[in-house]
PDB file of C-alpha atoms in Angstrom:
ATOM      1  CA  UNK Y  20     154.059  12.026 129.407  1.00 55.00           C
ATOM      2  CA  UNK Y  21     153.270  12.758 133.049  1.00 53.00           C
ATOM      3  CA  UNK Y  22     155.070  15.728 134.570  1.00 91.00           C
ATOM      4  CA  UNK Y  23     156.196  15.313 138.159  1.00 95.00           C
ATOM      5  CA  UNK Y  24     158.392  18.005 139.614  1.00 96.00           C
ATOM      6  CA  UNK Y  25     160.342  17.646 142.842  1.00 96.00           C
ATOM      7  CA  UNK Y  26     162.002  20.327 144.909  1.00 96.00           C
ATOM      8  CA  UNK Y  27     164.651  20.780 146.023  1.00 96.00           C
ATOM      9  CA  UNK Y  28     166.795  18.623 143.768  1.00 95.00           C
ATOM     10  CA  UNK Y  29     169.337  18.240 146.520  1.00 96.00           C
ATOM     11  CA  UNK Y  30     169.576  19.190 150.159  1.00 97.00           C
ATOM     12  CA  UNK Y  31     171.997  18.974 153.025  1.00 97.00           C
ATOM     13  CA  UNK Y  32     170.370  18.822 156.439  1.00 97.00           C
ATOM     14  CA  UNK Y  33     171.643  18.603 159.994  1.00 97.00           C
ATOM     15  CA  UNK Y  34     170.771  15.769 162.312  1.00 97.00           C
ATOM     16  CA  UNK Y  35     167.661  16.624 164.297  1.00 97.00           C
ATOM     17  CA  UNK Y  36     166.527  19.298 161.877  1.00 97.00           C
ATOM     18  CA  UNK Y  37     163.256  19.410 159.986  1.00 97.00           C
ATOM     19  CA  UNK Y  38     163.223  18.676 156.267  1.00 98.00           C
ATOM     20  CA  UNK Y  39     160.359  19.076 153.814  1.00 98.00           C
ATOM     21  CA  UNK Y  40     160.501  17.609 150.332  1.00 98.00           C
ATOM     22  CA  UNK Y  41     157.919  18.820 147.854  1.00 98.00           C
ATOM     23  CA  UNK Y  42     156.316  17.219 144.836  1.00 98.00           C
ATOM     24  CA  UNK Y  43     154.006  18.742 142.247  1.00 97.00           C
ATOM     25  CA  UNK Y  44     152.261  16.965 139.377  1.00 97.00           C
ATOM     26  CA  UNK Y  45     150.340  18.523 136.542  1.00 95.00           C
ATOM     27  CA  UNK Y  46     148.536  15.552 135.063  1.00 87.00           C
ATOM     28  CA  UNK Y  47     145.425  15.328 137.140  1.00 91.00           C
ATOM     29  CA  UNK Y  48     146.532  12.037 138.715  1.00 91.00           C
ATOM     30  CA  UNK Y  49     144.752  10.858 141.832  1.00 90.00           C
ATOM     31  CA  UNK Y  50     147.590   8.734 143.218  1.00 91.00           C
ATOM     32  CA  UNK Y  51     150.903  10.041 144.488  1.00 93.00           C
ATOM     33  CA  UNK Y  52     153.775   8.215 146.149  1.00 93.00           C
ATOM     34  CA  UNK Y  53     157.037   8.810 147.965  1.00 96.00           C
ATOM     35  CA  UNK Y  54     159.848   6.281 147.592  1.00 96.00           C
ATOM     36  CA  UNK Y  55     163.401   6.257 148.854  1.00 97.00           C
ATOM     37  CA  UNK Y  56     166.381   4.711 147.126  1.00 95.00           C
ATOM     38  CA  UNK Y  57     169.549   3.765 148.930  1.00 93.00           C
ATOM     39  CA  UNK Y  58     172.789   3.306 147.031  1.00 83.00           C
ATOM     40  CA  UNK Y  59     172.778   0.056 145.097  1.00 73.00           C
ATOM     41  CA  UNK Y  60     169.194  -0.802 145.944  1.00 78.00           C
ATOM     42  CA  UNK Y  61     165.733  -0.607 144.537  1.00 83.00           C
ATOM     43  CA  UNK Y  62     163.035   1.761 145.697  1.00 92.00           C
ATOM     44  CA  UNK Y  63     161.000   1.337 148.851  1.00 93.00           C
ATOM     45  CA  UNK Y  64     157.613   2.924 149.454  1.00 93.00           C
ATOM     46  CA  UNK Y  65     157.357   5.401 152.339  1.00 96.00           C
ATOM     47  CA  UNK Y  66     153.887   6.969 152.024  1.00 96.00           C
ATOM     48  CA  UNK Y  67     151.247   7.289 149.375  1.00 93.00           C
ATOM     49  CA  UNK Y  68     147.957   9.062 148.818  1.00 93.00           C
ATOM     50  CA  UNK Y  69     144.958   8.456 146.620  1.00 90.00           C
ATOM     51  CA  UNK Y  70     142.997  11.596 147.434  1.00 92.00           C
ATOM     52  CA  UNK Y  71     143.666  15.084 148.726  1.00 94.00           C
ATOM     53  CA  UNK Y  72     143.798  15.494 152.515  1.00 94.00           C
ATOM     54  CA  UNK Y  73     144.479  11.798 153.024  1.00 93.00           C
ATOM     55  CA  UNK Y  74     147.697   9.803 153.209  1.00 95.00           C
ATOM     56  CA  UNK Y  75     148.521   6.139 153.737  1.00 93.00           C
ATOM     57  CA  UNK Y  76     151.544   4.404 155.187  1.00 94.00           C
ATOM     58  CA  UNK Y  77     153.774   2.500 152.851  1.00 91.00           C
ATOM     59  CA  UNK Y  78     156.321  -0.151 153.714  1.00 90.00           C
ATOM     60  CA  UNK Y  79     158.826   2.029 155.608  1.00 94.00           C
ATOM     61  CA  UNK Y  80     156.876   4.983 157.122  1.00 97.00           C
ATOM     62  CA  UNK Y  81     158.758   5.327 160.415  1.00 97.00           C
ATOM     63  CA  UNK Y  82     160.415   8.712 160.793  1.00 97.00           C
ATOM     64  CA  UNK Y  83     158.402  10.270 157.971  1.00 98.00           C
ATOM     65  CA  UNK Y  84     155.153  12.151 157.635  1.00 98.00           C
ATOM     66  CA  UNK Y  85     153.303  13.024 154.461  1.00 98.00           C
ATOM     67  CA  UNK Y  86     150.892  15.740 153.486  1.00 98.00           C
ATOM     68  CA  UNK Y  87     148.549  15.965 150.495  1.00 98.00           C
ATOM     69  CA  UNK Y  88     146.968  19.432 150.629  1.00 97.00           C
ATOM     70  CA  UNK Y  89     145.696  19.237 147.050  1.00 97.00           C
ATOM     71  CA  UNK Y  90     145.539  16.776 144.176  1.00 96.00           C
ATOM     72  CA  UNK Y  91     148.651  18.336 142.639  1.00 97.00           C
ATOM     73  CA  UNK Y  92     150.893  18.518 145.703  1.00 98.00           C
ATOM     74  CA  UNK Y  93     152.377  15.875 147.963  1.00 98.00           C
ATOM     75  CA  UNK Y  94     155.026  16.609 150.590  1.00 98.00           C
ATOM     76  CA  UNK Y  95     157.298  14.375 152.606  1.00 98.00           C
ATOM     77  CA  UNK Y  96     158.298  15.664 156.029  1.00 98.00           C
ATOM     78  CA  UNK Y  97     161.170  14.546 158.191  1.00 97.00           C
ATOM     79  CA  UNK Y  98     160.491  16.131 161.591  1.00 95.00           C
ATOM     80  CA  UNK Y  99     163.796  15.040 163.125  1.00 97.00           C
ATOM     81  CA  UNK Y 100     166.219  14.121 160.365  1.00 97.00           C
ATOM     82  CA  UNK Y 101     168.647  11.306 161.122  1.00 97.00           C
ATOM     83  CA  UNK Y 102     171.801  10.023 159.437  1.00 97.00           C
ATOM     84  CA  UNK Y 103     169.955   6.907 158.294  1.00 96.00           C
ATOM     85  CA  UNK Y 104     167.612   9.048 156.199  1.00 97.00           C
ATOM     86  CA  UNK Y 105     170.385  10.020 153.810  1.00 97.00           C
ATOM     87  CA  UNK Y 106     169.094   8.713 150.469  1.00 97.00           C
ATOM     88  CA  UNK Y 107     167.579   9.741 147.173  1.00 96.00           C
ATOM     89  CA  UNK Y 108     163.852  10.381 147.392  1.00 98.00           C
ATOM     90  CA  UNK Y 109     161.520   9.926 144.458  1.00 96.00           C
ATOM     91  CA  UNK Y 110     157.981  11.152 144.082  1.00 96.00           C
ATOM     92  CA  UNK Y 111     155.651   9.461 141.627  1.00 93.00           C
ATOM     93  CA  UNK Y 112     152.071   9.725 140.444  1.00 91.00           C
ATOM     94  CA  UNK Y 113     149.593   7.486 138.681  1.00 88.00           C
ATOM     95  CA  UNK Y 114     146.102   7.882 137.335  1.00 85.00           C
ATOM     96  CA  UNK Y 115     144.400   5.032 139.139  1.00 73.00           C
ATOM     97  CA  UNK Y 116     144.235   1.348 139.873  1.00 61.00           C
ATOM     98  CA  UNK Y 117     142.924  -0.240 136.715  1.00 55.00           C
ATOM     99  CA  UNK Y 118     145.130  -1.624 133.974  1.00 56.00           C
ATOM    100  CA  UNK Y 119     147.652   0.781 132.533  1.00 61.00           C
ATOM    101  CA  UNK Y 120     146.287   3.573 134.706  1.00 65.00           C
ATOM    102  CA  UNK Y 121     148.558   2.316 137.423  1.00 74.00           C
ATOM    103  CA  UNK Y 122     151.643   3.178 135.401  1.00 83.00           C
ATOM    104  CA  UNK Y 123     153.847   5.225 137.704  1.00 86.00           C
ATOM    105  CA  UNK Y 124     155.577   8.358 136.489  1.00 89.00           C
ATOM    106  CA  UNK Y 125     158.525   9.495 138.556  1.00 92.00           C
ATOM    107  CA  UNK Y 126     160.056  12.833 139.309  1.00 94.00           C
ATOM    108  CA  UNK Y 127     163.787  13.407 138.920  1.00 94.00           C
ATOM    109  CA  UNK Y 128     164.531  12.696 142.569  1.00 95.00           C
ATOM    110  CA  UNK Y 129     165.853  14.653 145.552  1.00 97.00           C
ATOM    111  CA  UNK Y 130     169.256  13.784 146.930  1.00 96.00           C
ATOM    112  CA  UNK Y 131     169.188  14.270 150.704  1.00 97.00           C
ATOM    113  CA  UNK Y 132     172.318  14.196 152.822  1.00 97.00           C
ATOM    114  CA  UNK Y 133     171.907  14.334 156.593  1.00 97.00           C
ATOM    115  CA  UNK Y 134     175.075  15.292 158.453  1.00 96.00           C
TER     116      UNK Y 134
ATOM    117  CA  UNK Z  16     162.249 -12.741 151.956  1.00 61.00           C
ATOM    118  CA  UNK Z  17     162.017 -10.425 148.999  1.00 70.00           C
ATOM    119  CA  UNK Z  18     158.824 -10.618 146.984  1.00 87.00           C
ATOM    120  CA  UNK Z  19     160.608  -9.550 143.808  1.00 93.00           C
ATOM    121  CA  UNK Z  20     163.839 -11.332 142.928  1.00 94.00           C
ATOM    122  CA  UNK Z  21     165.702  -9.797 140.028  1.00 95.00           C
ATOM    123  CA  UNK Z  22     168.544 -11.388 138.063  1.00 96.00           C
ATOM    124  CA  UNK Z  23     171.270 -11.031 137.092  1.00 97.00           C
ATOM    125  CA  UNK Z  24     172.491  -8.344 139.463  1.00 95.00           C
ATOM    126  CA  UNK Z  25     174.947  -7.118 136.825  1.00 96.00           C
ATOM    127  CA  UNK Z  26     175.380  -7.696 133.109  1.00 97.00           C
ATOM    128  CA  UNK Z  27     177.998  -6.651 130.573  1.00 97.00           C
ATOM    129  CA  UNK Z  28     177.177  -6.647 126.850  1.00 97.00           C
ATOM    130  CA  UNK Z  29     179.068  -5.799 123.701  1.00 97.00           C
ATOM    131  CA  UNK Z  30     177.331  -3.342 121.432  1.00 97.00           C
ATOM    132  CA  UNK Z  31     175.025  -5.149 119.029  1.00 97.00           C
ATOM    133  CA  UNK Z  32     174.418  -8.165 121.224  1.00 97.00           C
ATOM    134  CA  UNK Z  33     171.420  -8.949 123.402  1.00 97.00           C
ATOM    135  CA  UNK Z  34     170.322 -10.623 126.573  1.00 97.00           C
ATOM    136  CA  UNK Z  35     167.413 -11.094 128.957  1.00 98.00           C
ATOM    137  CA  UNK Z  36     166.723  -9.806 132.428  1.00 98.00           C
ATOM    138  CA  UNK Z  37     164.351 -11.670 134.681  1.00 98.00           C
ATOM    139  CA  UNK Z  38     162.176 -11.065 137.711  1.00 97.00           C
ATOM    140  CA  UNK Z  39     160.696 -13.864 139.773  1.00 96.00           C
ATOM    141  CA  UNK Z  40     157.863 -13.186 142.163  1.00 94.00           C
ATOM    142  CA  UNK Z  41     157.234 -15.089 145.358  1.00 91.00           C
ATOM    143  CA  UNK Z  42     153.548 -14.165 145.480  1.00 86.00           C
ATOM    144  CA  UNK Z  43     150.855 -13.513 142.890  1.00 85.00           C
ATOM    145  CA  UNK Z  44     151.327 -10.123 141.287  1.00 88.00           C
ATOM    146  CA  UNK Z  45     148.674  -8.226 139.369  1.00 88.00           C
ATOM    147  CA  UNK Z  46     151.021  -6.405 137.017  1.00 91.00           C
ATOM    148  CA  UNK Z  47     154.650  -5.518 136.465  1.00 93.00           C
ATOM    149  CA  UNK Z  48     156.391  -2.320 135.420  1.00 94.00           C
ATOM    150  CA  UNK Z  49     159.926  -2.066 134.045  1.00 96.00           C
ATOM    151  CA  UNK Z  50     162.123   1.016 134.425  1.00 95.00           C
ATOM    152  CA  UNK Z  51     165.533   2.104 133.276  1.00 96.00           C
ATOM    153  CA  UNK Z  52     167.481   4.336 135.650  1.00 93.00           C
ATOM    154  CA  UNK Z  53     169.936   6.307 133.578  1.00 90.00           C
ATOM    155  CA  UNK Z  54     173.291   7.824 134.508  1.00 88.00           C
ATOM    156  CA  UNK Z  55     171.592  10.979 135.814  1.00 88.00           C
ATOM    157  CA  UNK Z  56     169.423   8.917 138.131  1.00 89.00           C
ATOM    158  CA  UNK Z  57     166.159   9.482 136.293  1.00 89.00           C
ATOM    159  CA  UNK Z  58     163.648   6.635 136.175  1.00 91.00           C
ATOM    160  CA  UNK Z  59     162.327   6.043 132.683  1.00 92.00           C
ATOM    161  CA  UNK Z  60     159.195   4.004 132.076  1.00 91.00           C
ATOM    162  CA  UNK Z  61     159.754   1.098 129.739  1.00 95.00           C
ATOM    163  CA  UNK Z  62     156.720  -1.149 130.052  1.00 94.00           C
ATOM    164  CA  UNK Z  63     153.612  -1.755 132.079  1.00 92.00           C
ATOM    165  CA  UNK Z  64     152.131  -5.242 131.697  1.00 93.00           C
ATOM    166  CA  UNK Z  65     149.156  -6.910 133.332  1.00 90.00           C
ATOM    167  CA  UNK Z  66     149.723  -9.975 131.128  1.00 92.00           C
ATOM    168  CA  UNK Z  67     151.269 -11.094 127.873  1.00 95.00           C
ATOM    169  CA  UNK Z  68     154.029  -9.470 125.861  1.00 97.00           C
ATOM    170  CA  UNK Z  69     154.820  -5.928 124.753  1.00 96.00           C
ATOM    171  CA  UNK Z  70     157.494  -4.744 122.389  1.00 97.00           C
ATOM    172  CA  UNK Z  71     159.012  -1.326 121.855  1.00 96.00           C
ATOM    173  CA  UNK Z  72     161.915  -0.993 119.469  1.00 96.00           C
ATOM    174  CA  UNK Z  73     164.769  -3.152 120.669  1.00 97.00           C
ATOM    175  CA  UNK Z  74     163.035  -4.011 123.924  1.00 98.00           C
ATOM    176  CA  UNK Z  75     160.488  -6.711 124.586  1.00 98.00           C
ATOM    177  CA  UNK Z  76     158.874  -7.671 127.867  1.00 98.00           C
ATOM    178  CA  UNK Z  77     156.734 -10.587 128.956  1.00 98.00           C
ATOM    179  CA  UNK Z  78     154.712 -11.091 132.117  1.00 96.00           C
ATOM    180  CA  UNK Z  79     153.522 -14.558 133.088  1.00 95.00           C
ATOM    181  CA  UNK Z  80     151.360 -14.140 136.179  1.00 89.00           C
ATOM    182  CA  UNK Z  81     150.585 -17.873 136.460  1.00 91.00           C
ATOM    183  CA  UNK Z  82     154.233 -18.825 136.667  1.00 92.00           C
ATOM    184  CA  UNK Z  83     155.125 -15.637 138.546  1.00 93.00           C
ATOM    185  CA  UNK Z  84     157.851 -14.148 136.425  1.00 96.00           C
ATOM    186  CA  UNK Z  85     158.579 -11.359 134.001  1.00 97.00           C
ATOM    187  CA  UNK Z  86     161.382 -10.897 131.504  1.00 98.00           C
ATOM    188  CA  UNK Z  87     162.899  -7.954 129.675  1.00 98.00           C
ATOM    189  CA  UNK Z  88     164.757  -8.754 126.465  1.00 98.00           C
ATOM    190  CA  UNK Z  89     167.231  -6.298 124.986  1.00 97.00           C
ATOM    191  CA  UNK Z  90     168.472  -6.866 121.451  1.00 97.00           C
ATOM    192  CA  UNK Z  91     171.124  -5.010 119.458  1.00 97.00           C
ATOM    193  CA  UNK Z  92     172.308  -3.276 122.624  1.00 97.00           C
ATOM    194  CA  UNK Z  93     173.567   0.305 122.292  1.00 97.00           C
ATOM    195  CA  UNK Z  94     175.831   2.312 124.573  1.00 96.00           C
ATOM    196  CA  UNK Z  95     172.893   4.438 125.723  1.00 94.00           C
ATOM    197  CA  UNK Z  96     171.159   1.312 127.059  1.00 96.00           C
ATOM    198  CA  UNK Z  97     173.636   1.289 129.932  1.00 96.00           C
ATOM    199  CA  UNK Z  98     172.052   1.915 133.319  1.00 95.00           C
ATOM    200  CA  UNK Z  99     170.178   0.064 135.998  1.00 95.00           C
ATOM    201  CA  UNK Z 100     167.002  -1.781 135.115  1.00 97.00           C
ATOM    202  CA  UNK Z 101     164.310  -2.317 137.700  1.00 96.00           C
ATOM    203  CA  UNK Z 102     161.199  -4.400 137.651  1.00 95.00           C
ATOM    204  CA  UNK Z 103     158.424  -3.452 140.026  1.00 93.00           C
ATOM    205  CA  UNK Z 104     155.367  -5.533 140.746  1.00 91.00           C
ATOM    206  CA  UNK Z 105     151.878  -4.436 141.657  1.00 87.00           C
ATOM    207  CA  UNK Z 106     150.913  -6.366 144.759  1.00 77.00           C
ATOM    208  CA  UNK Z 107     147.922  -5.015 146.658  1.00 65.00           C
ATOM    209  CA  UNK Z 108     144.392  -5.534 145.460  1.00 59.00           C
ATOM    210  CA  UNK Z 109     143.197  -2.036 146.246  1.00 60.00           C
ATOM    211  CA  UNK Z 110     146.299   0.103 146.117  1.00 65.00           C
ATOM    212  CA  UNK Z 111     148.752   1.181 143.477  1.00 69.00           C
ATOM    213  CA  UNK Z 112     151.735   0.052 145.521  1.00 77.00           C
ATOM    214  CA  UNK Z 113     154.718  -1.246 143.598  1.00 85.00           C
ATOM    215  CA  UNK Z 114     157.367  -3.507 145.119  1.00 89.00           C
ATOM    216  CA  UNK Z 115     160.744  -3.093 143.442  1.00 92.00           C
ATOM    217  CA  UNK Z 116     163.470  -5.578 142.695  1.00 93.00           C
ATOM    218  CA  UNK Z 117     167.058  -4.671 143.521  1.00 93.00           C
ATOM    219  CA  UNK Z 118     167.899  -3.935 139.912  1.00 94.00           C
ATOM    220  CA  UNK Z 119     170.233  -5.164 137.178  1.00 96.00           C
ATOM    221  CA  UNK Z 120     173.223  -2.977 136.394  1.00 96.00           C
ATOM    222  CA  UNK Z 121     173.745  -3.143 132.631  1.00 97.00           C
ATOM    223  CA  UNK Z 122     176.942  -1.965 131.010  1.00 97.00           C
ATOM    224  CA  UNK Z 123     177.135  -1.883 127.232  1.00 97.00           C
ATOM    225  CA  UNK Z 124     180.648  -1.463 125.863  1.00 96.00           C
ATOM    226  CA  UNK Z 125     182.076  -1.053 122.376  1.00 95.00           C
TER     227      UNK Z 125
END
């Protein structure tokens, strides 16, 4: 089973502050993703990466940056946190594109509250 | 509109009974993945299907890409099956991006 670790598990931030969410995976997966989940809804893709030092925009990238300094690590950065970014954030990884390699394995999530 | 339409939005089952959850897709999807989100919020992989049917214990899932739908059947439901079930479809040709449905909240009661 893939191991994806997120930190912190929860965070309270002030409006306008900078927030960094971290994700670390230990399964040699090339692909990593950041999703957000709002109460009562499914997950929406923010950013993803398929190789170190490169990131791609997902479906809702506005207000977020991502950084992939190594294969194992993928960060999500909120430069100026806003109330609307209060949500639970999930990191995920997958091995590749073909067949079952695209199975996503999720971390436990980070609950972010912006006040 | 949404590319992944999930139904029902909520479902209540007595222990020992079963039912089916469904996802309809508005465009051609390459594969589908099913997750259970438990009471702690963790997302648990259930199935990944590019076609056909897979079974695991009391769960069975089918993906029909031609007719653009997937189903998840639960039989002999147990209390620990309670949670929210999501389907997520693989859309892009050259990415691993998944598009999620809004989920089905399942409550299993004695």
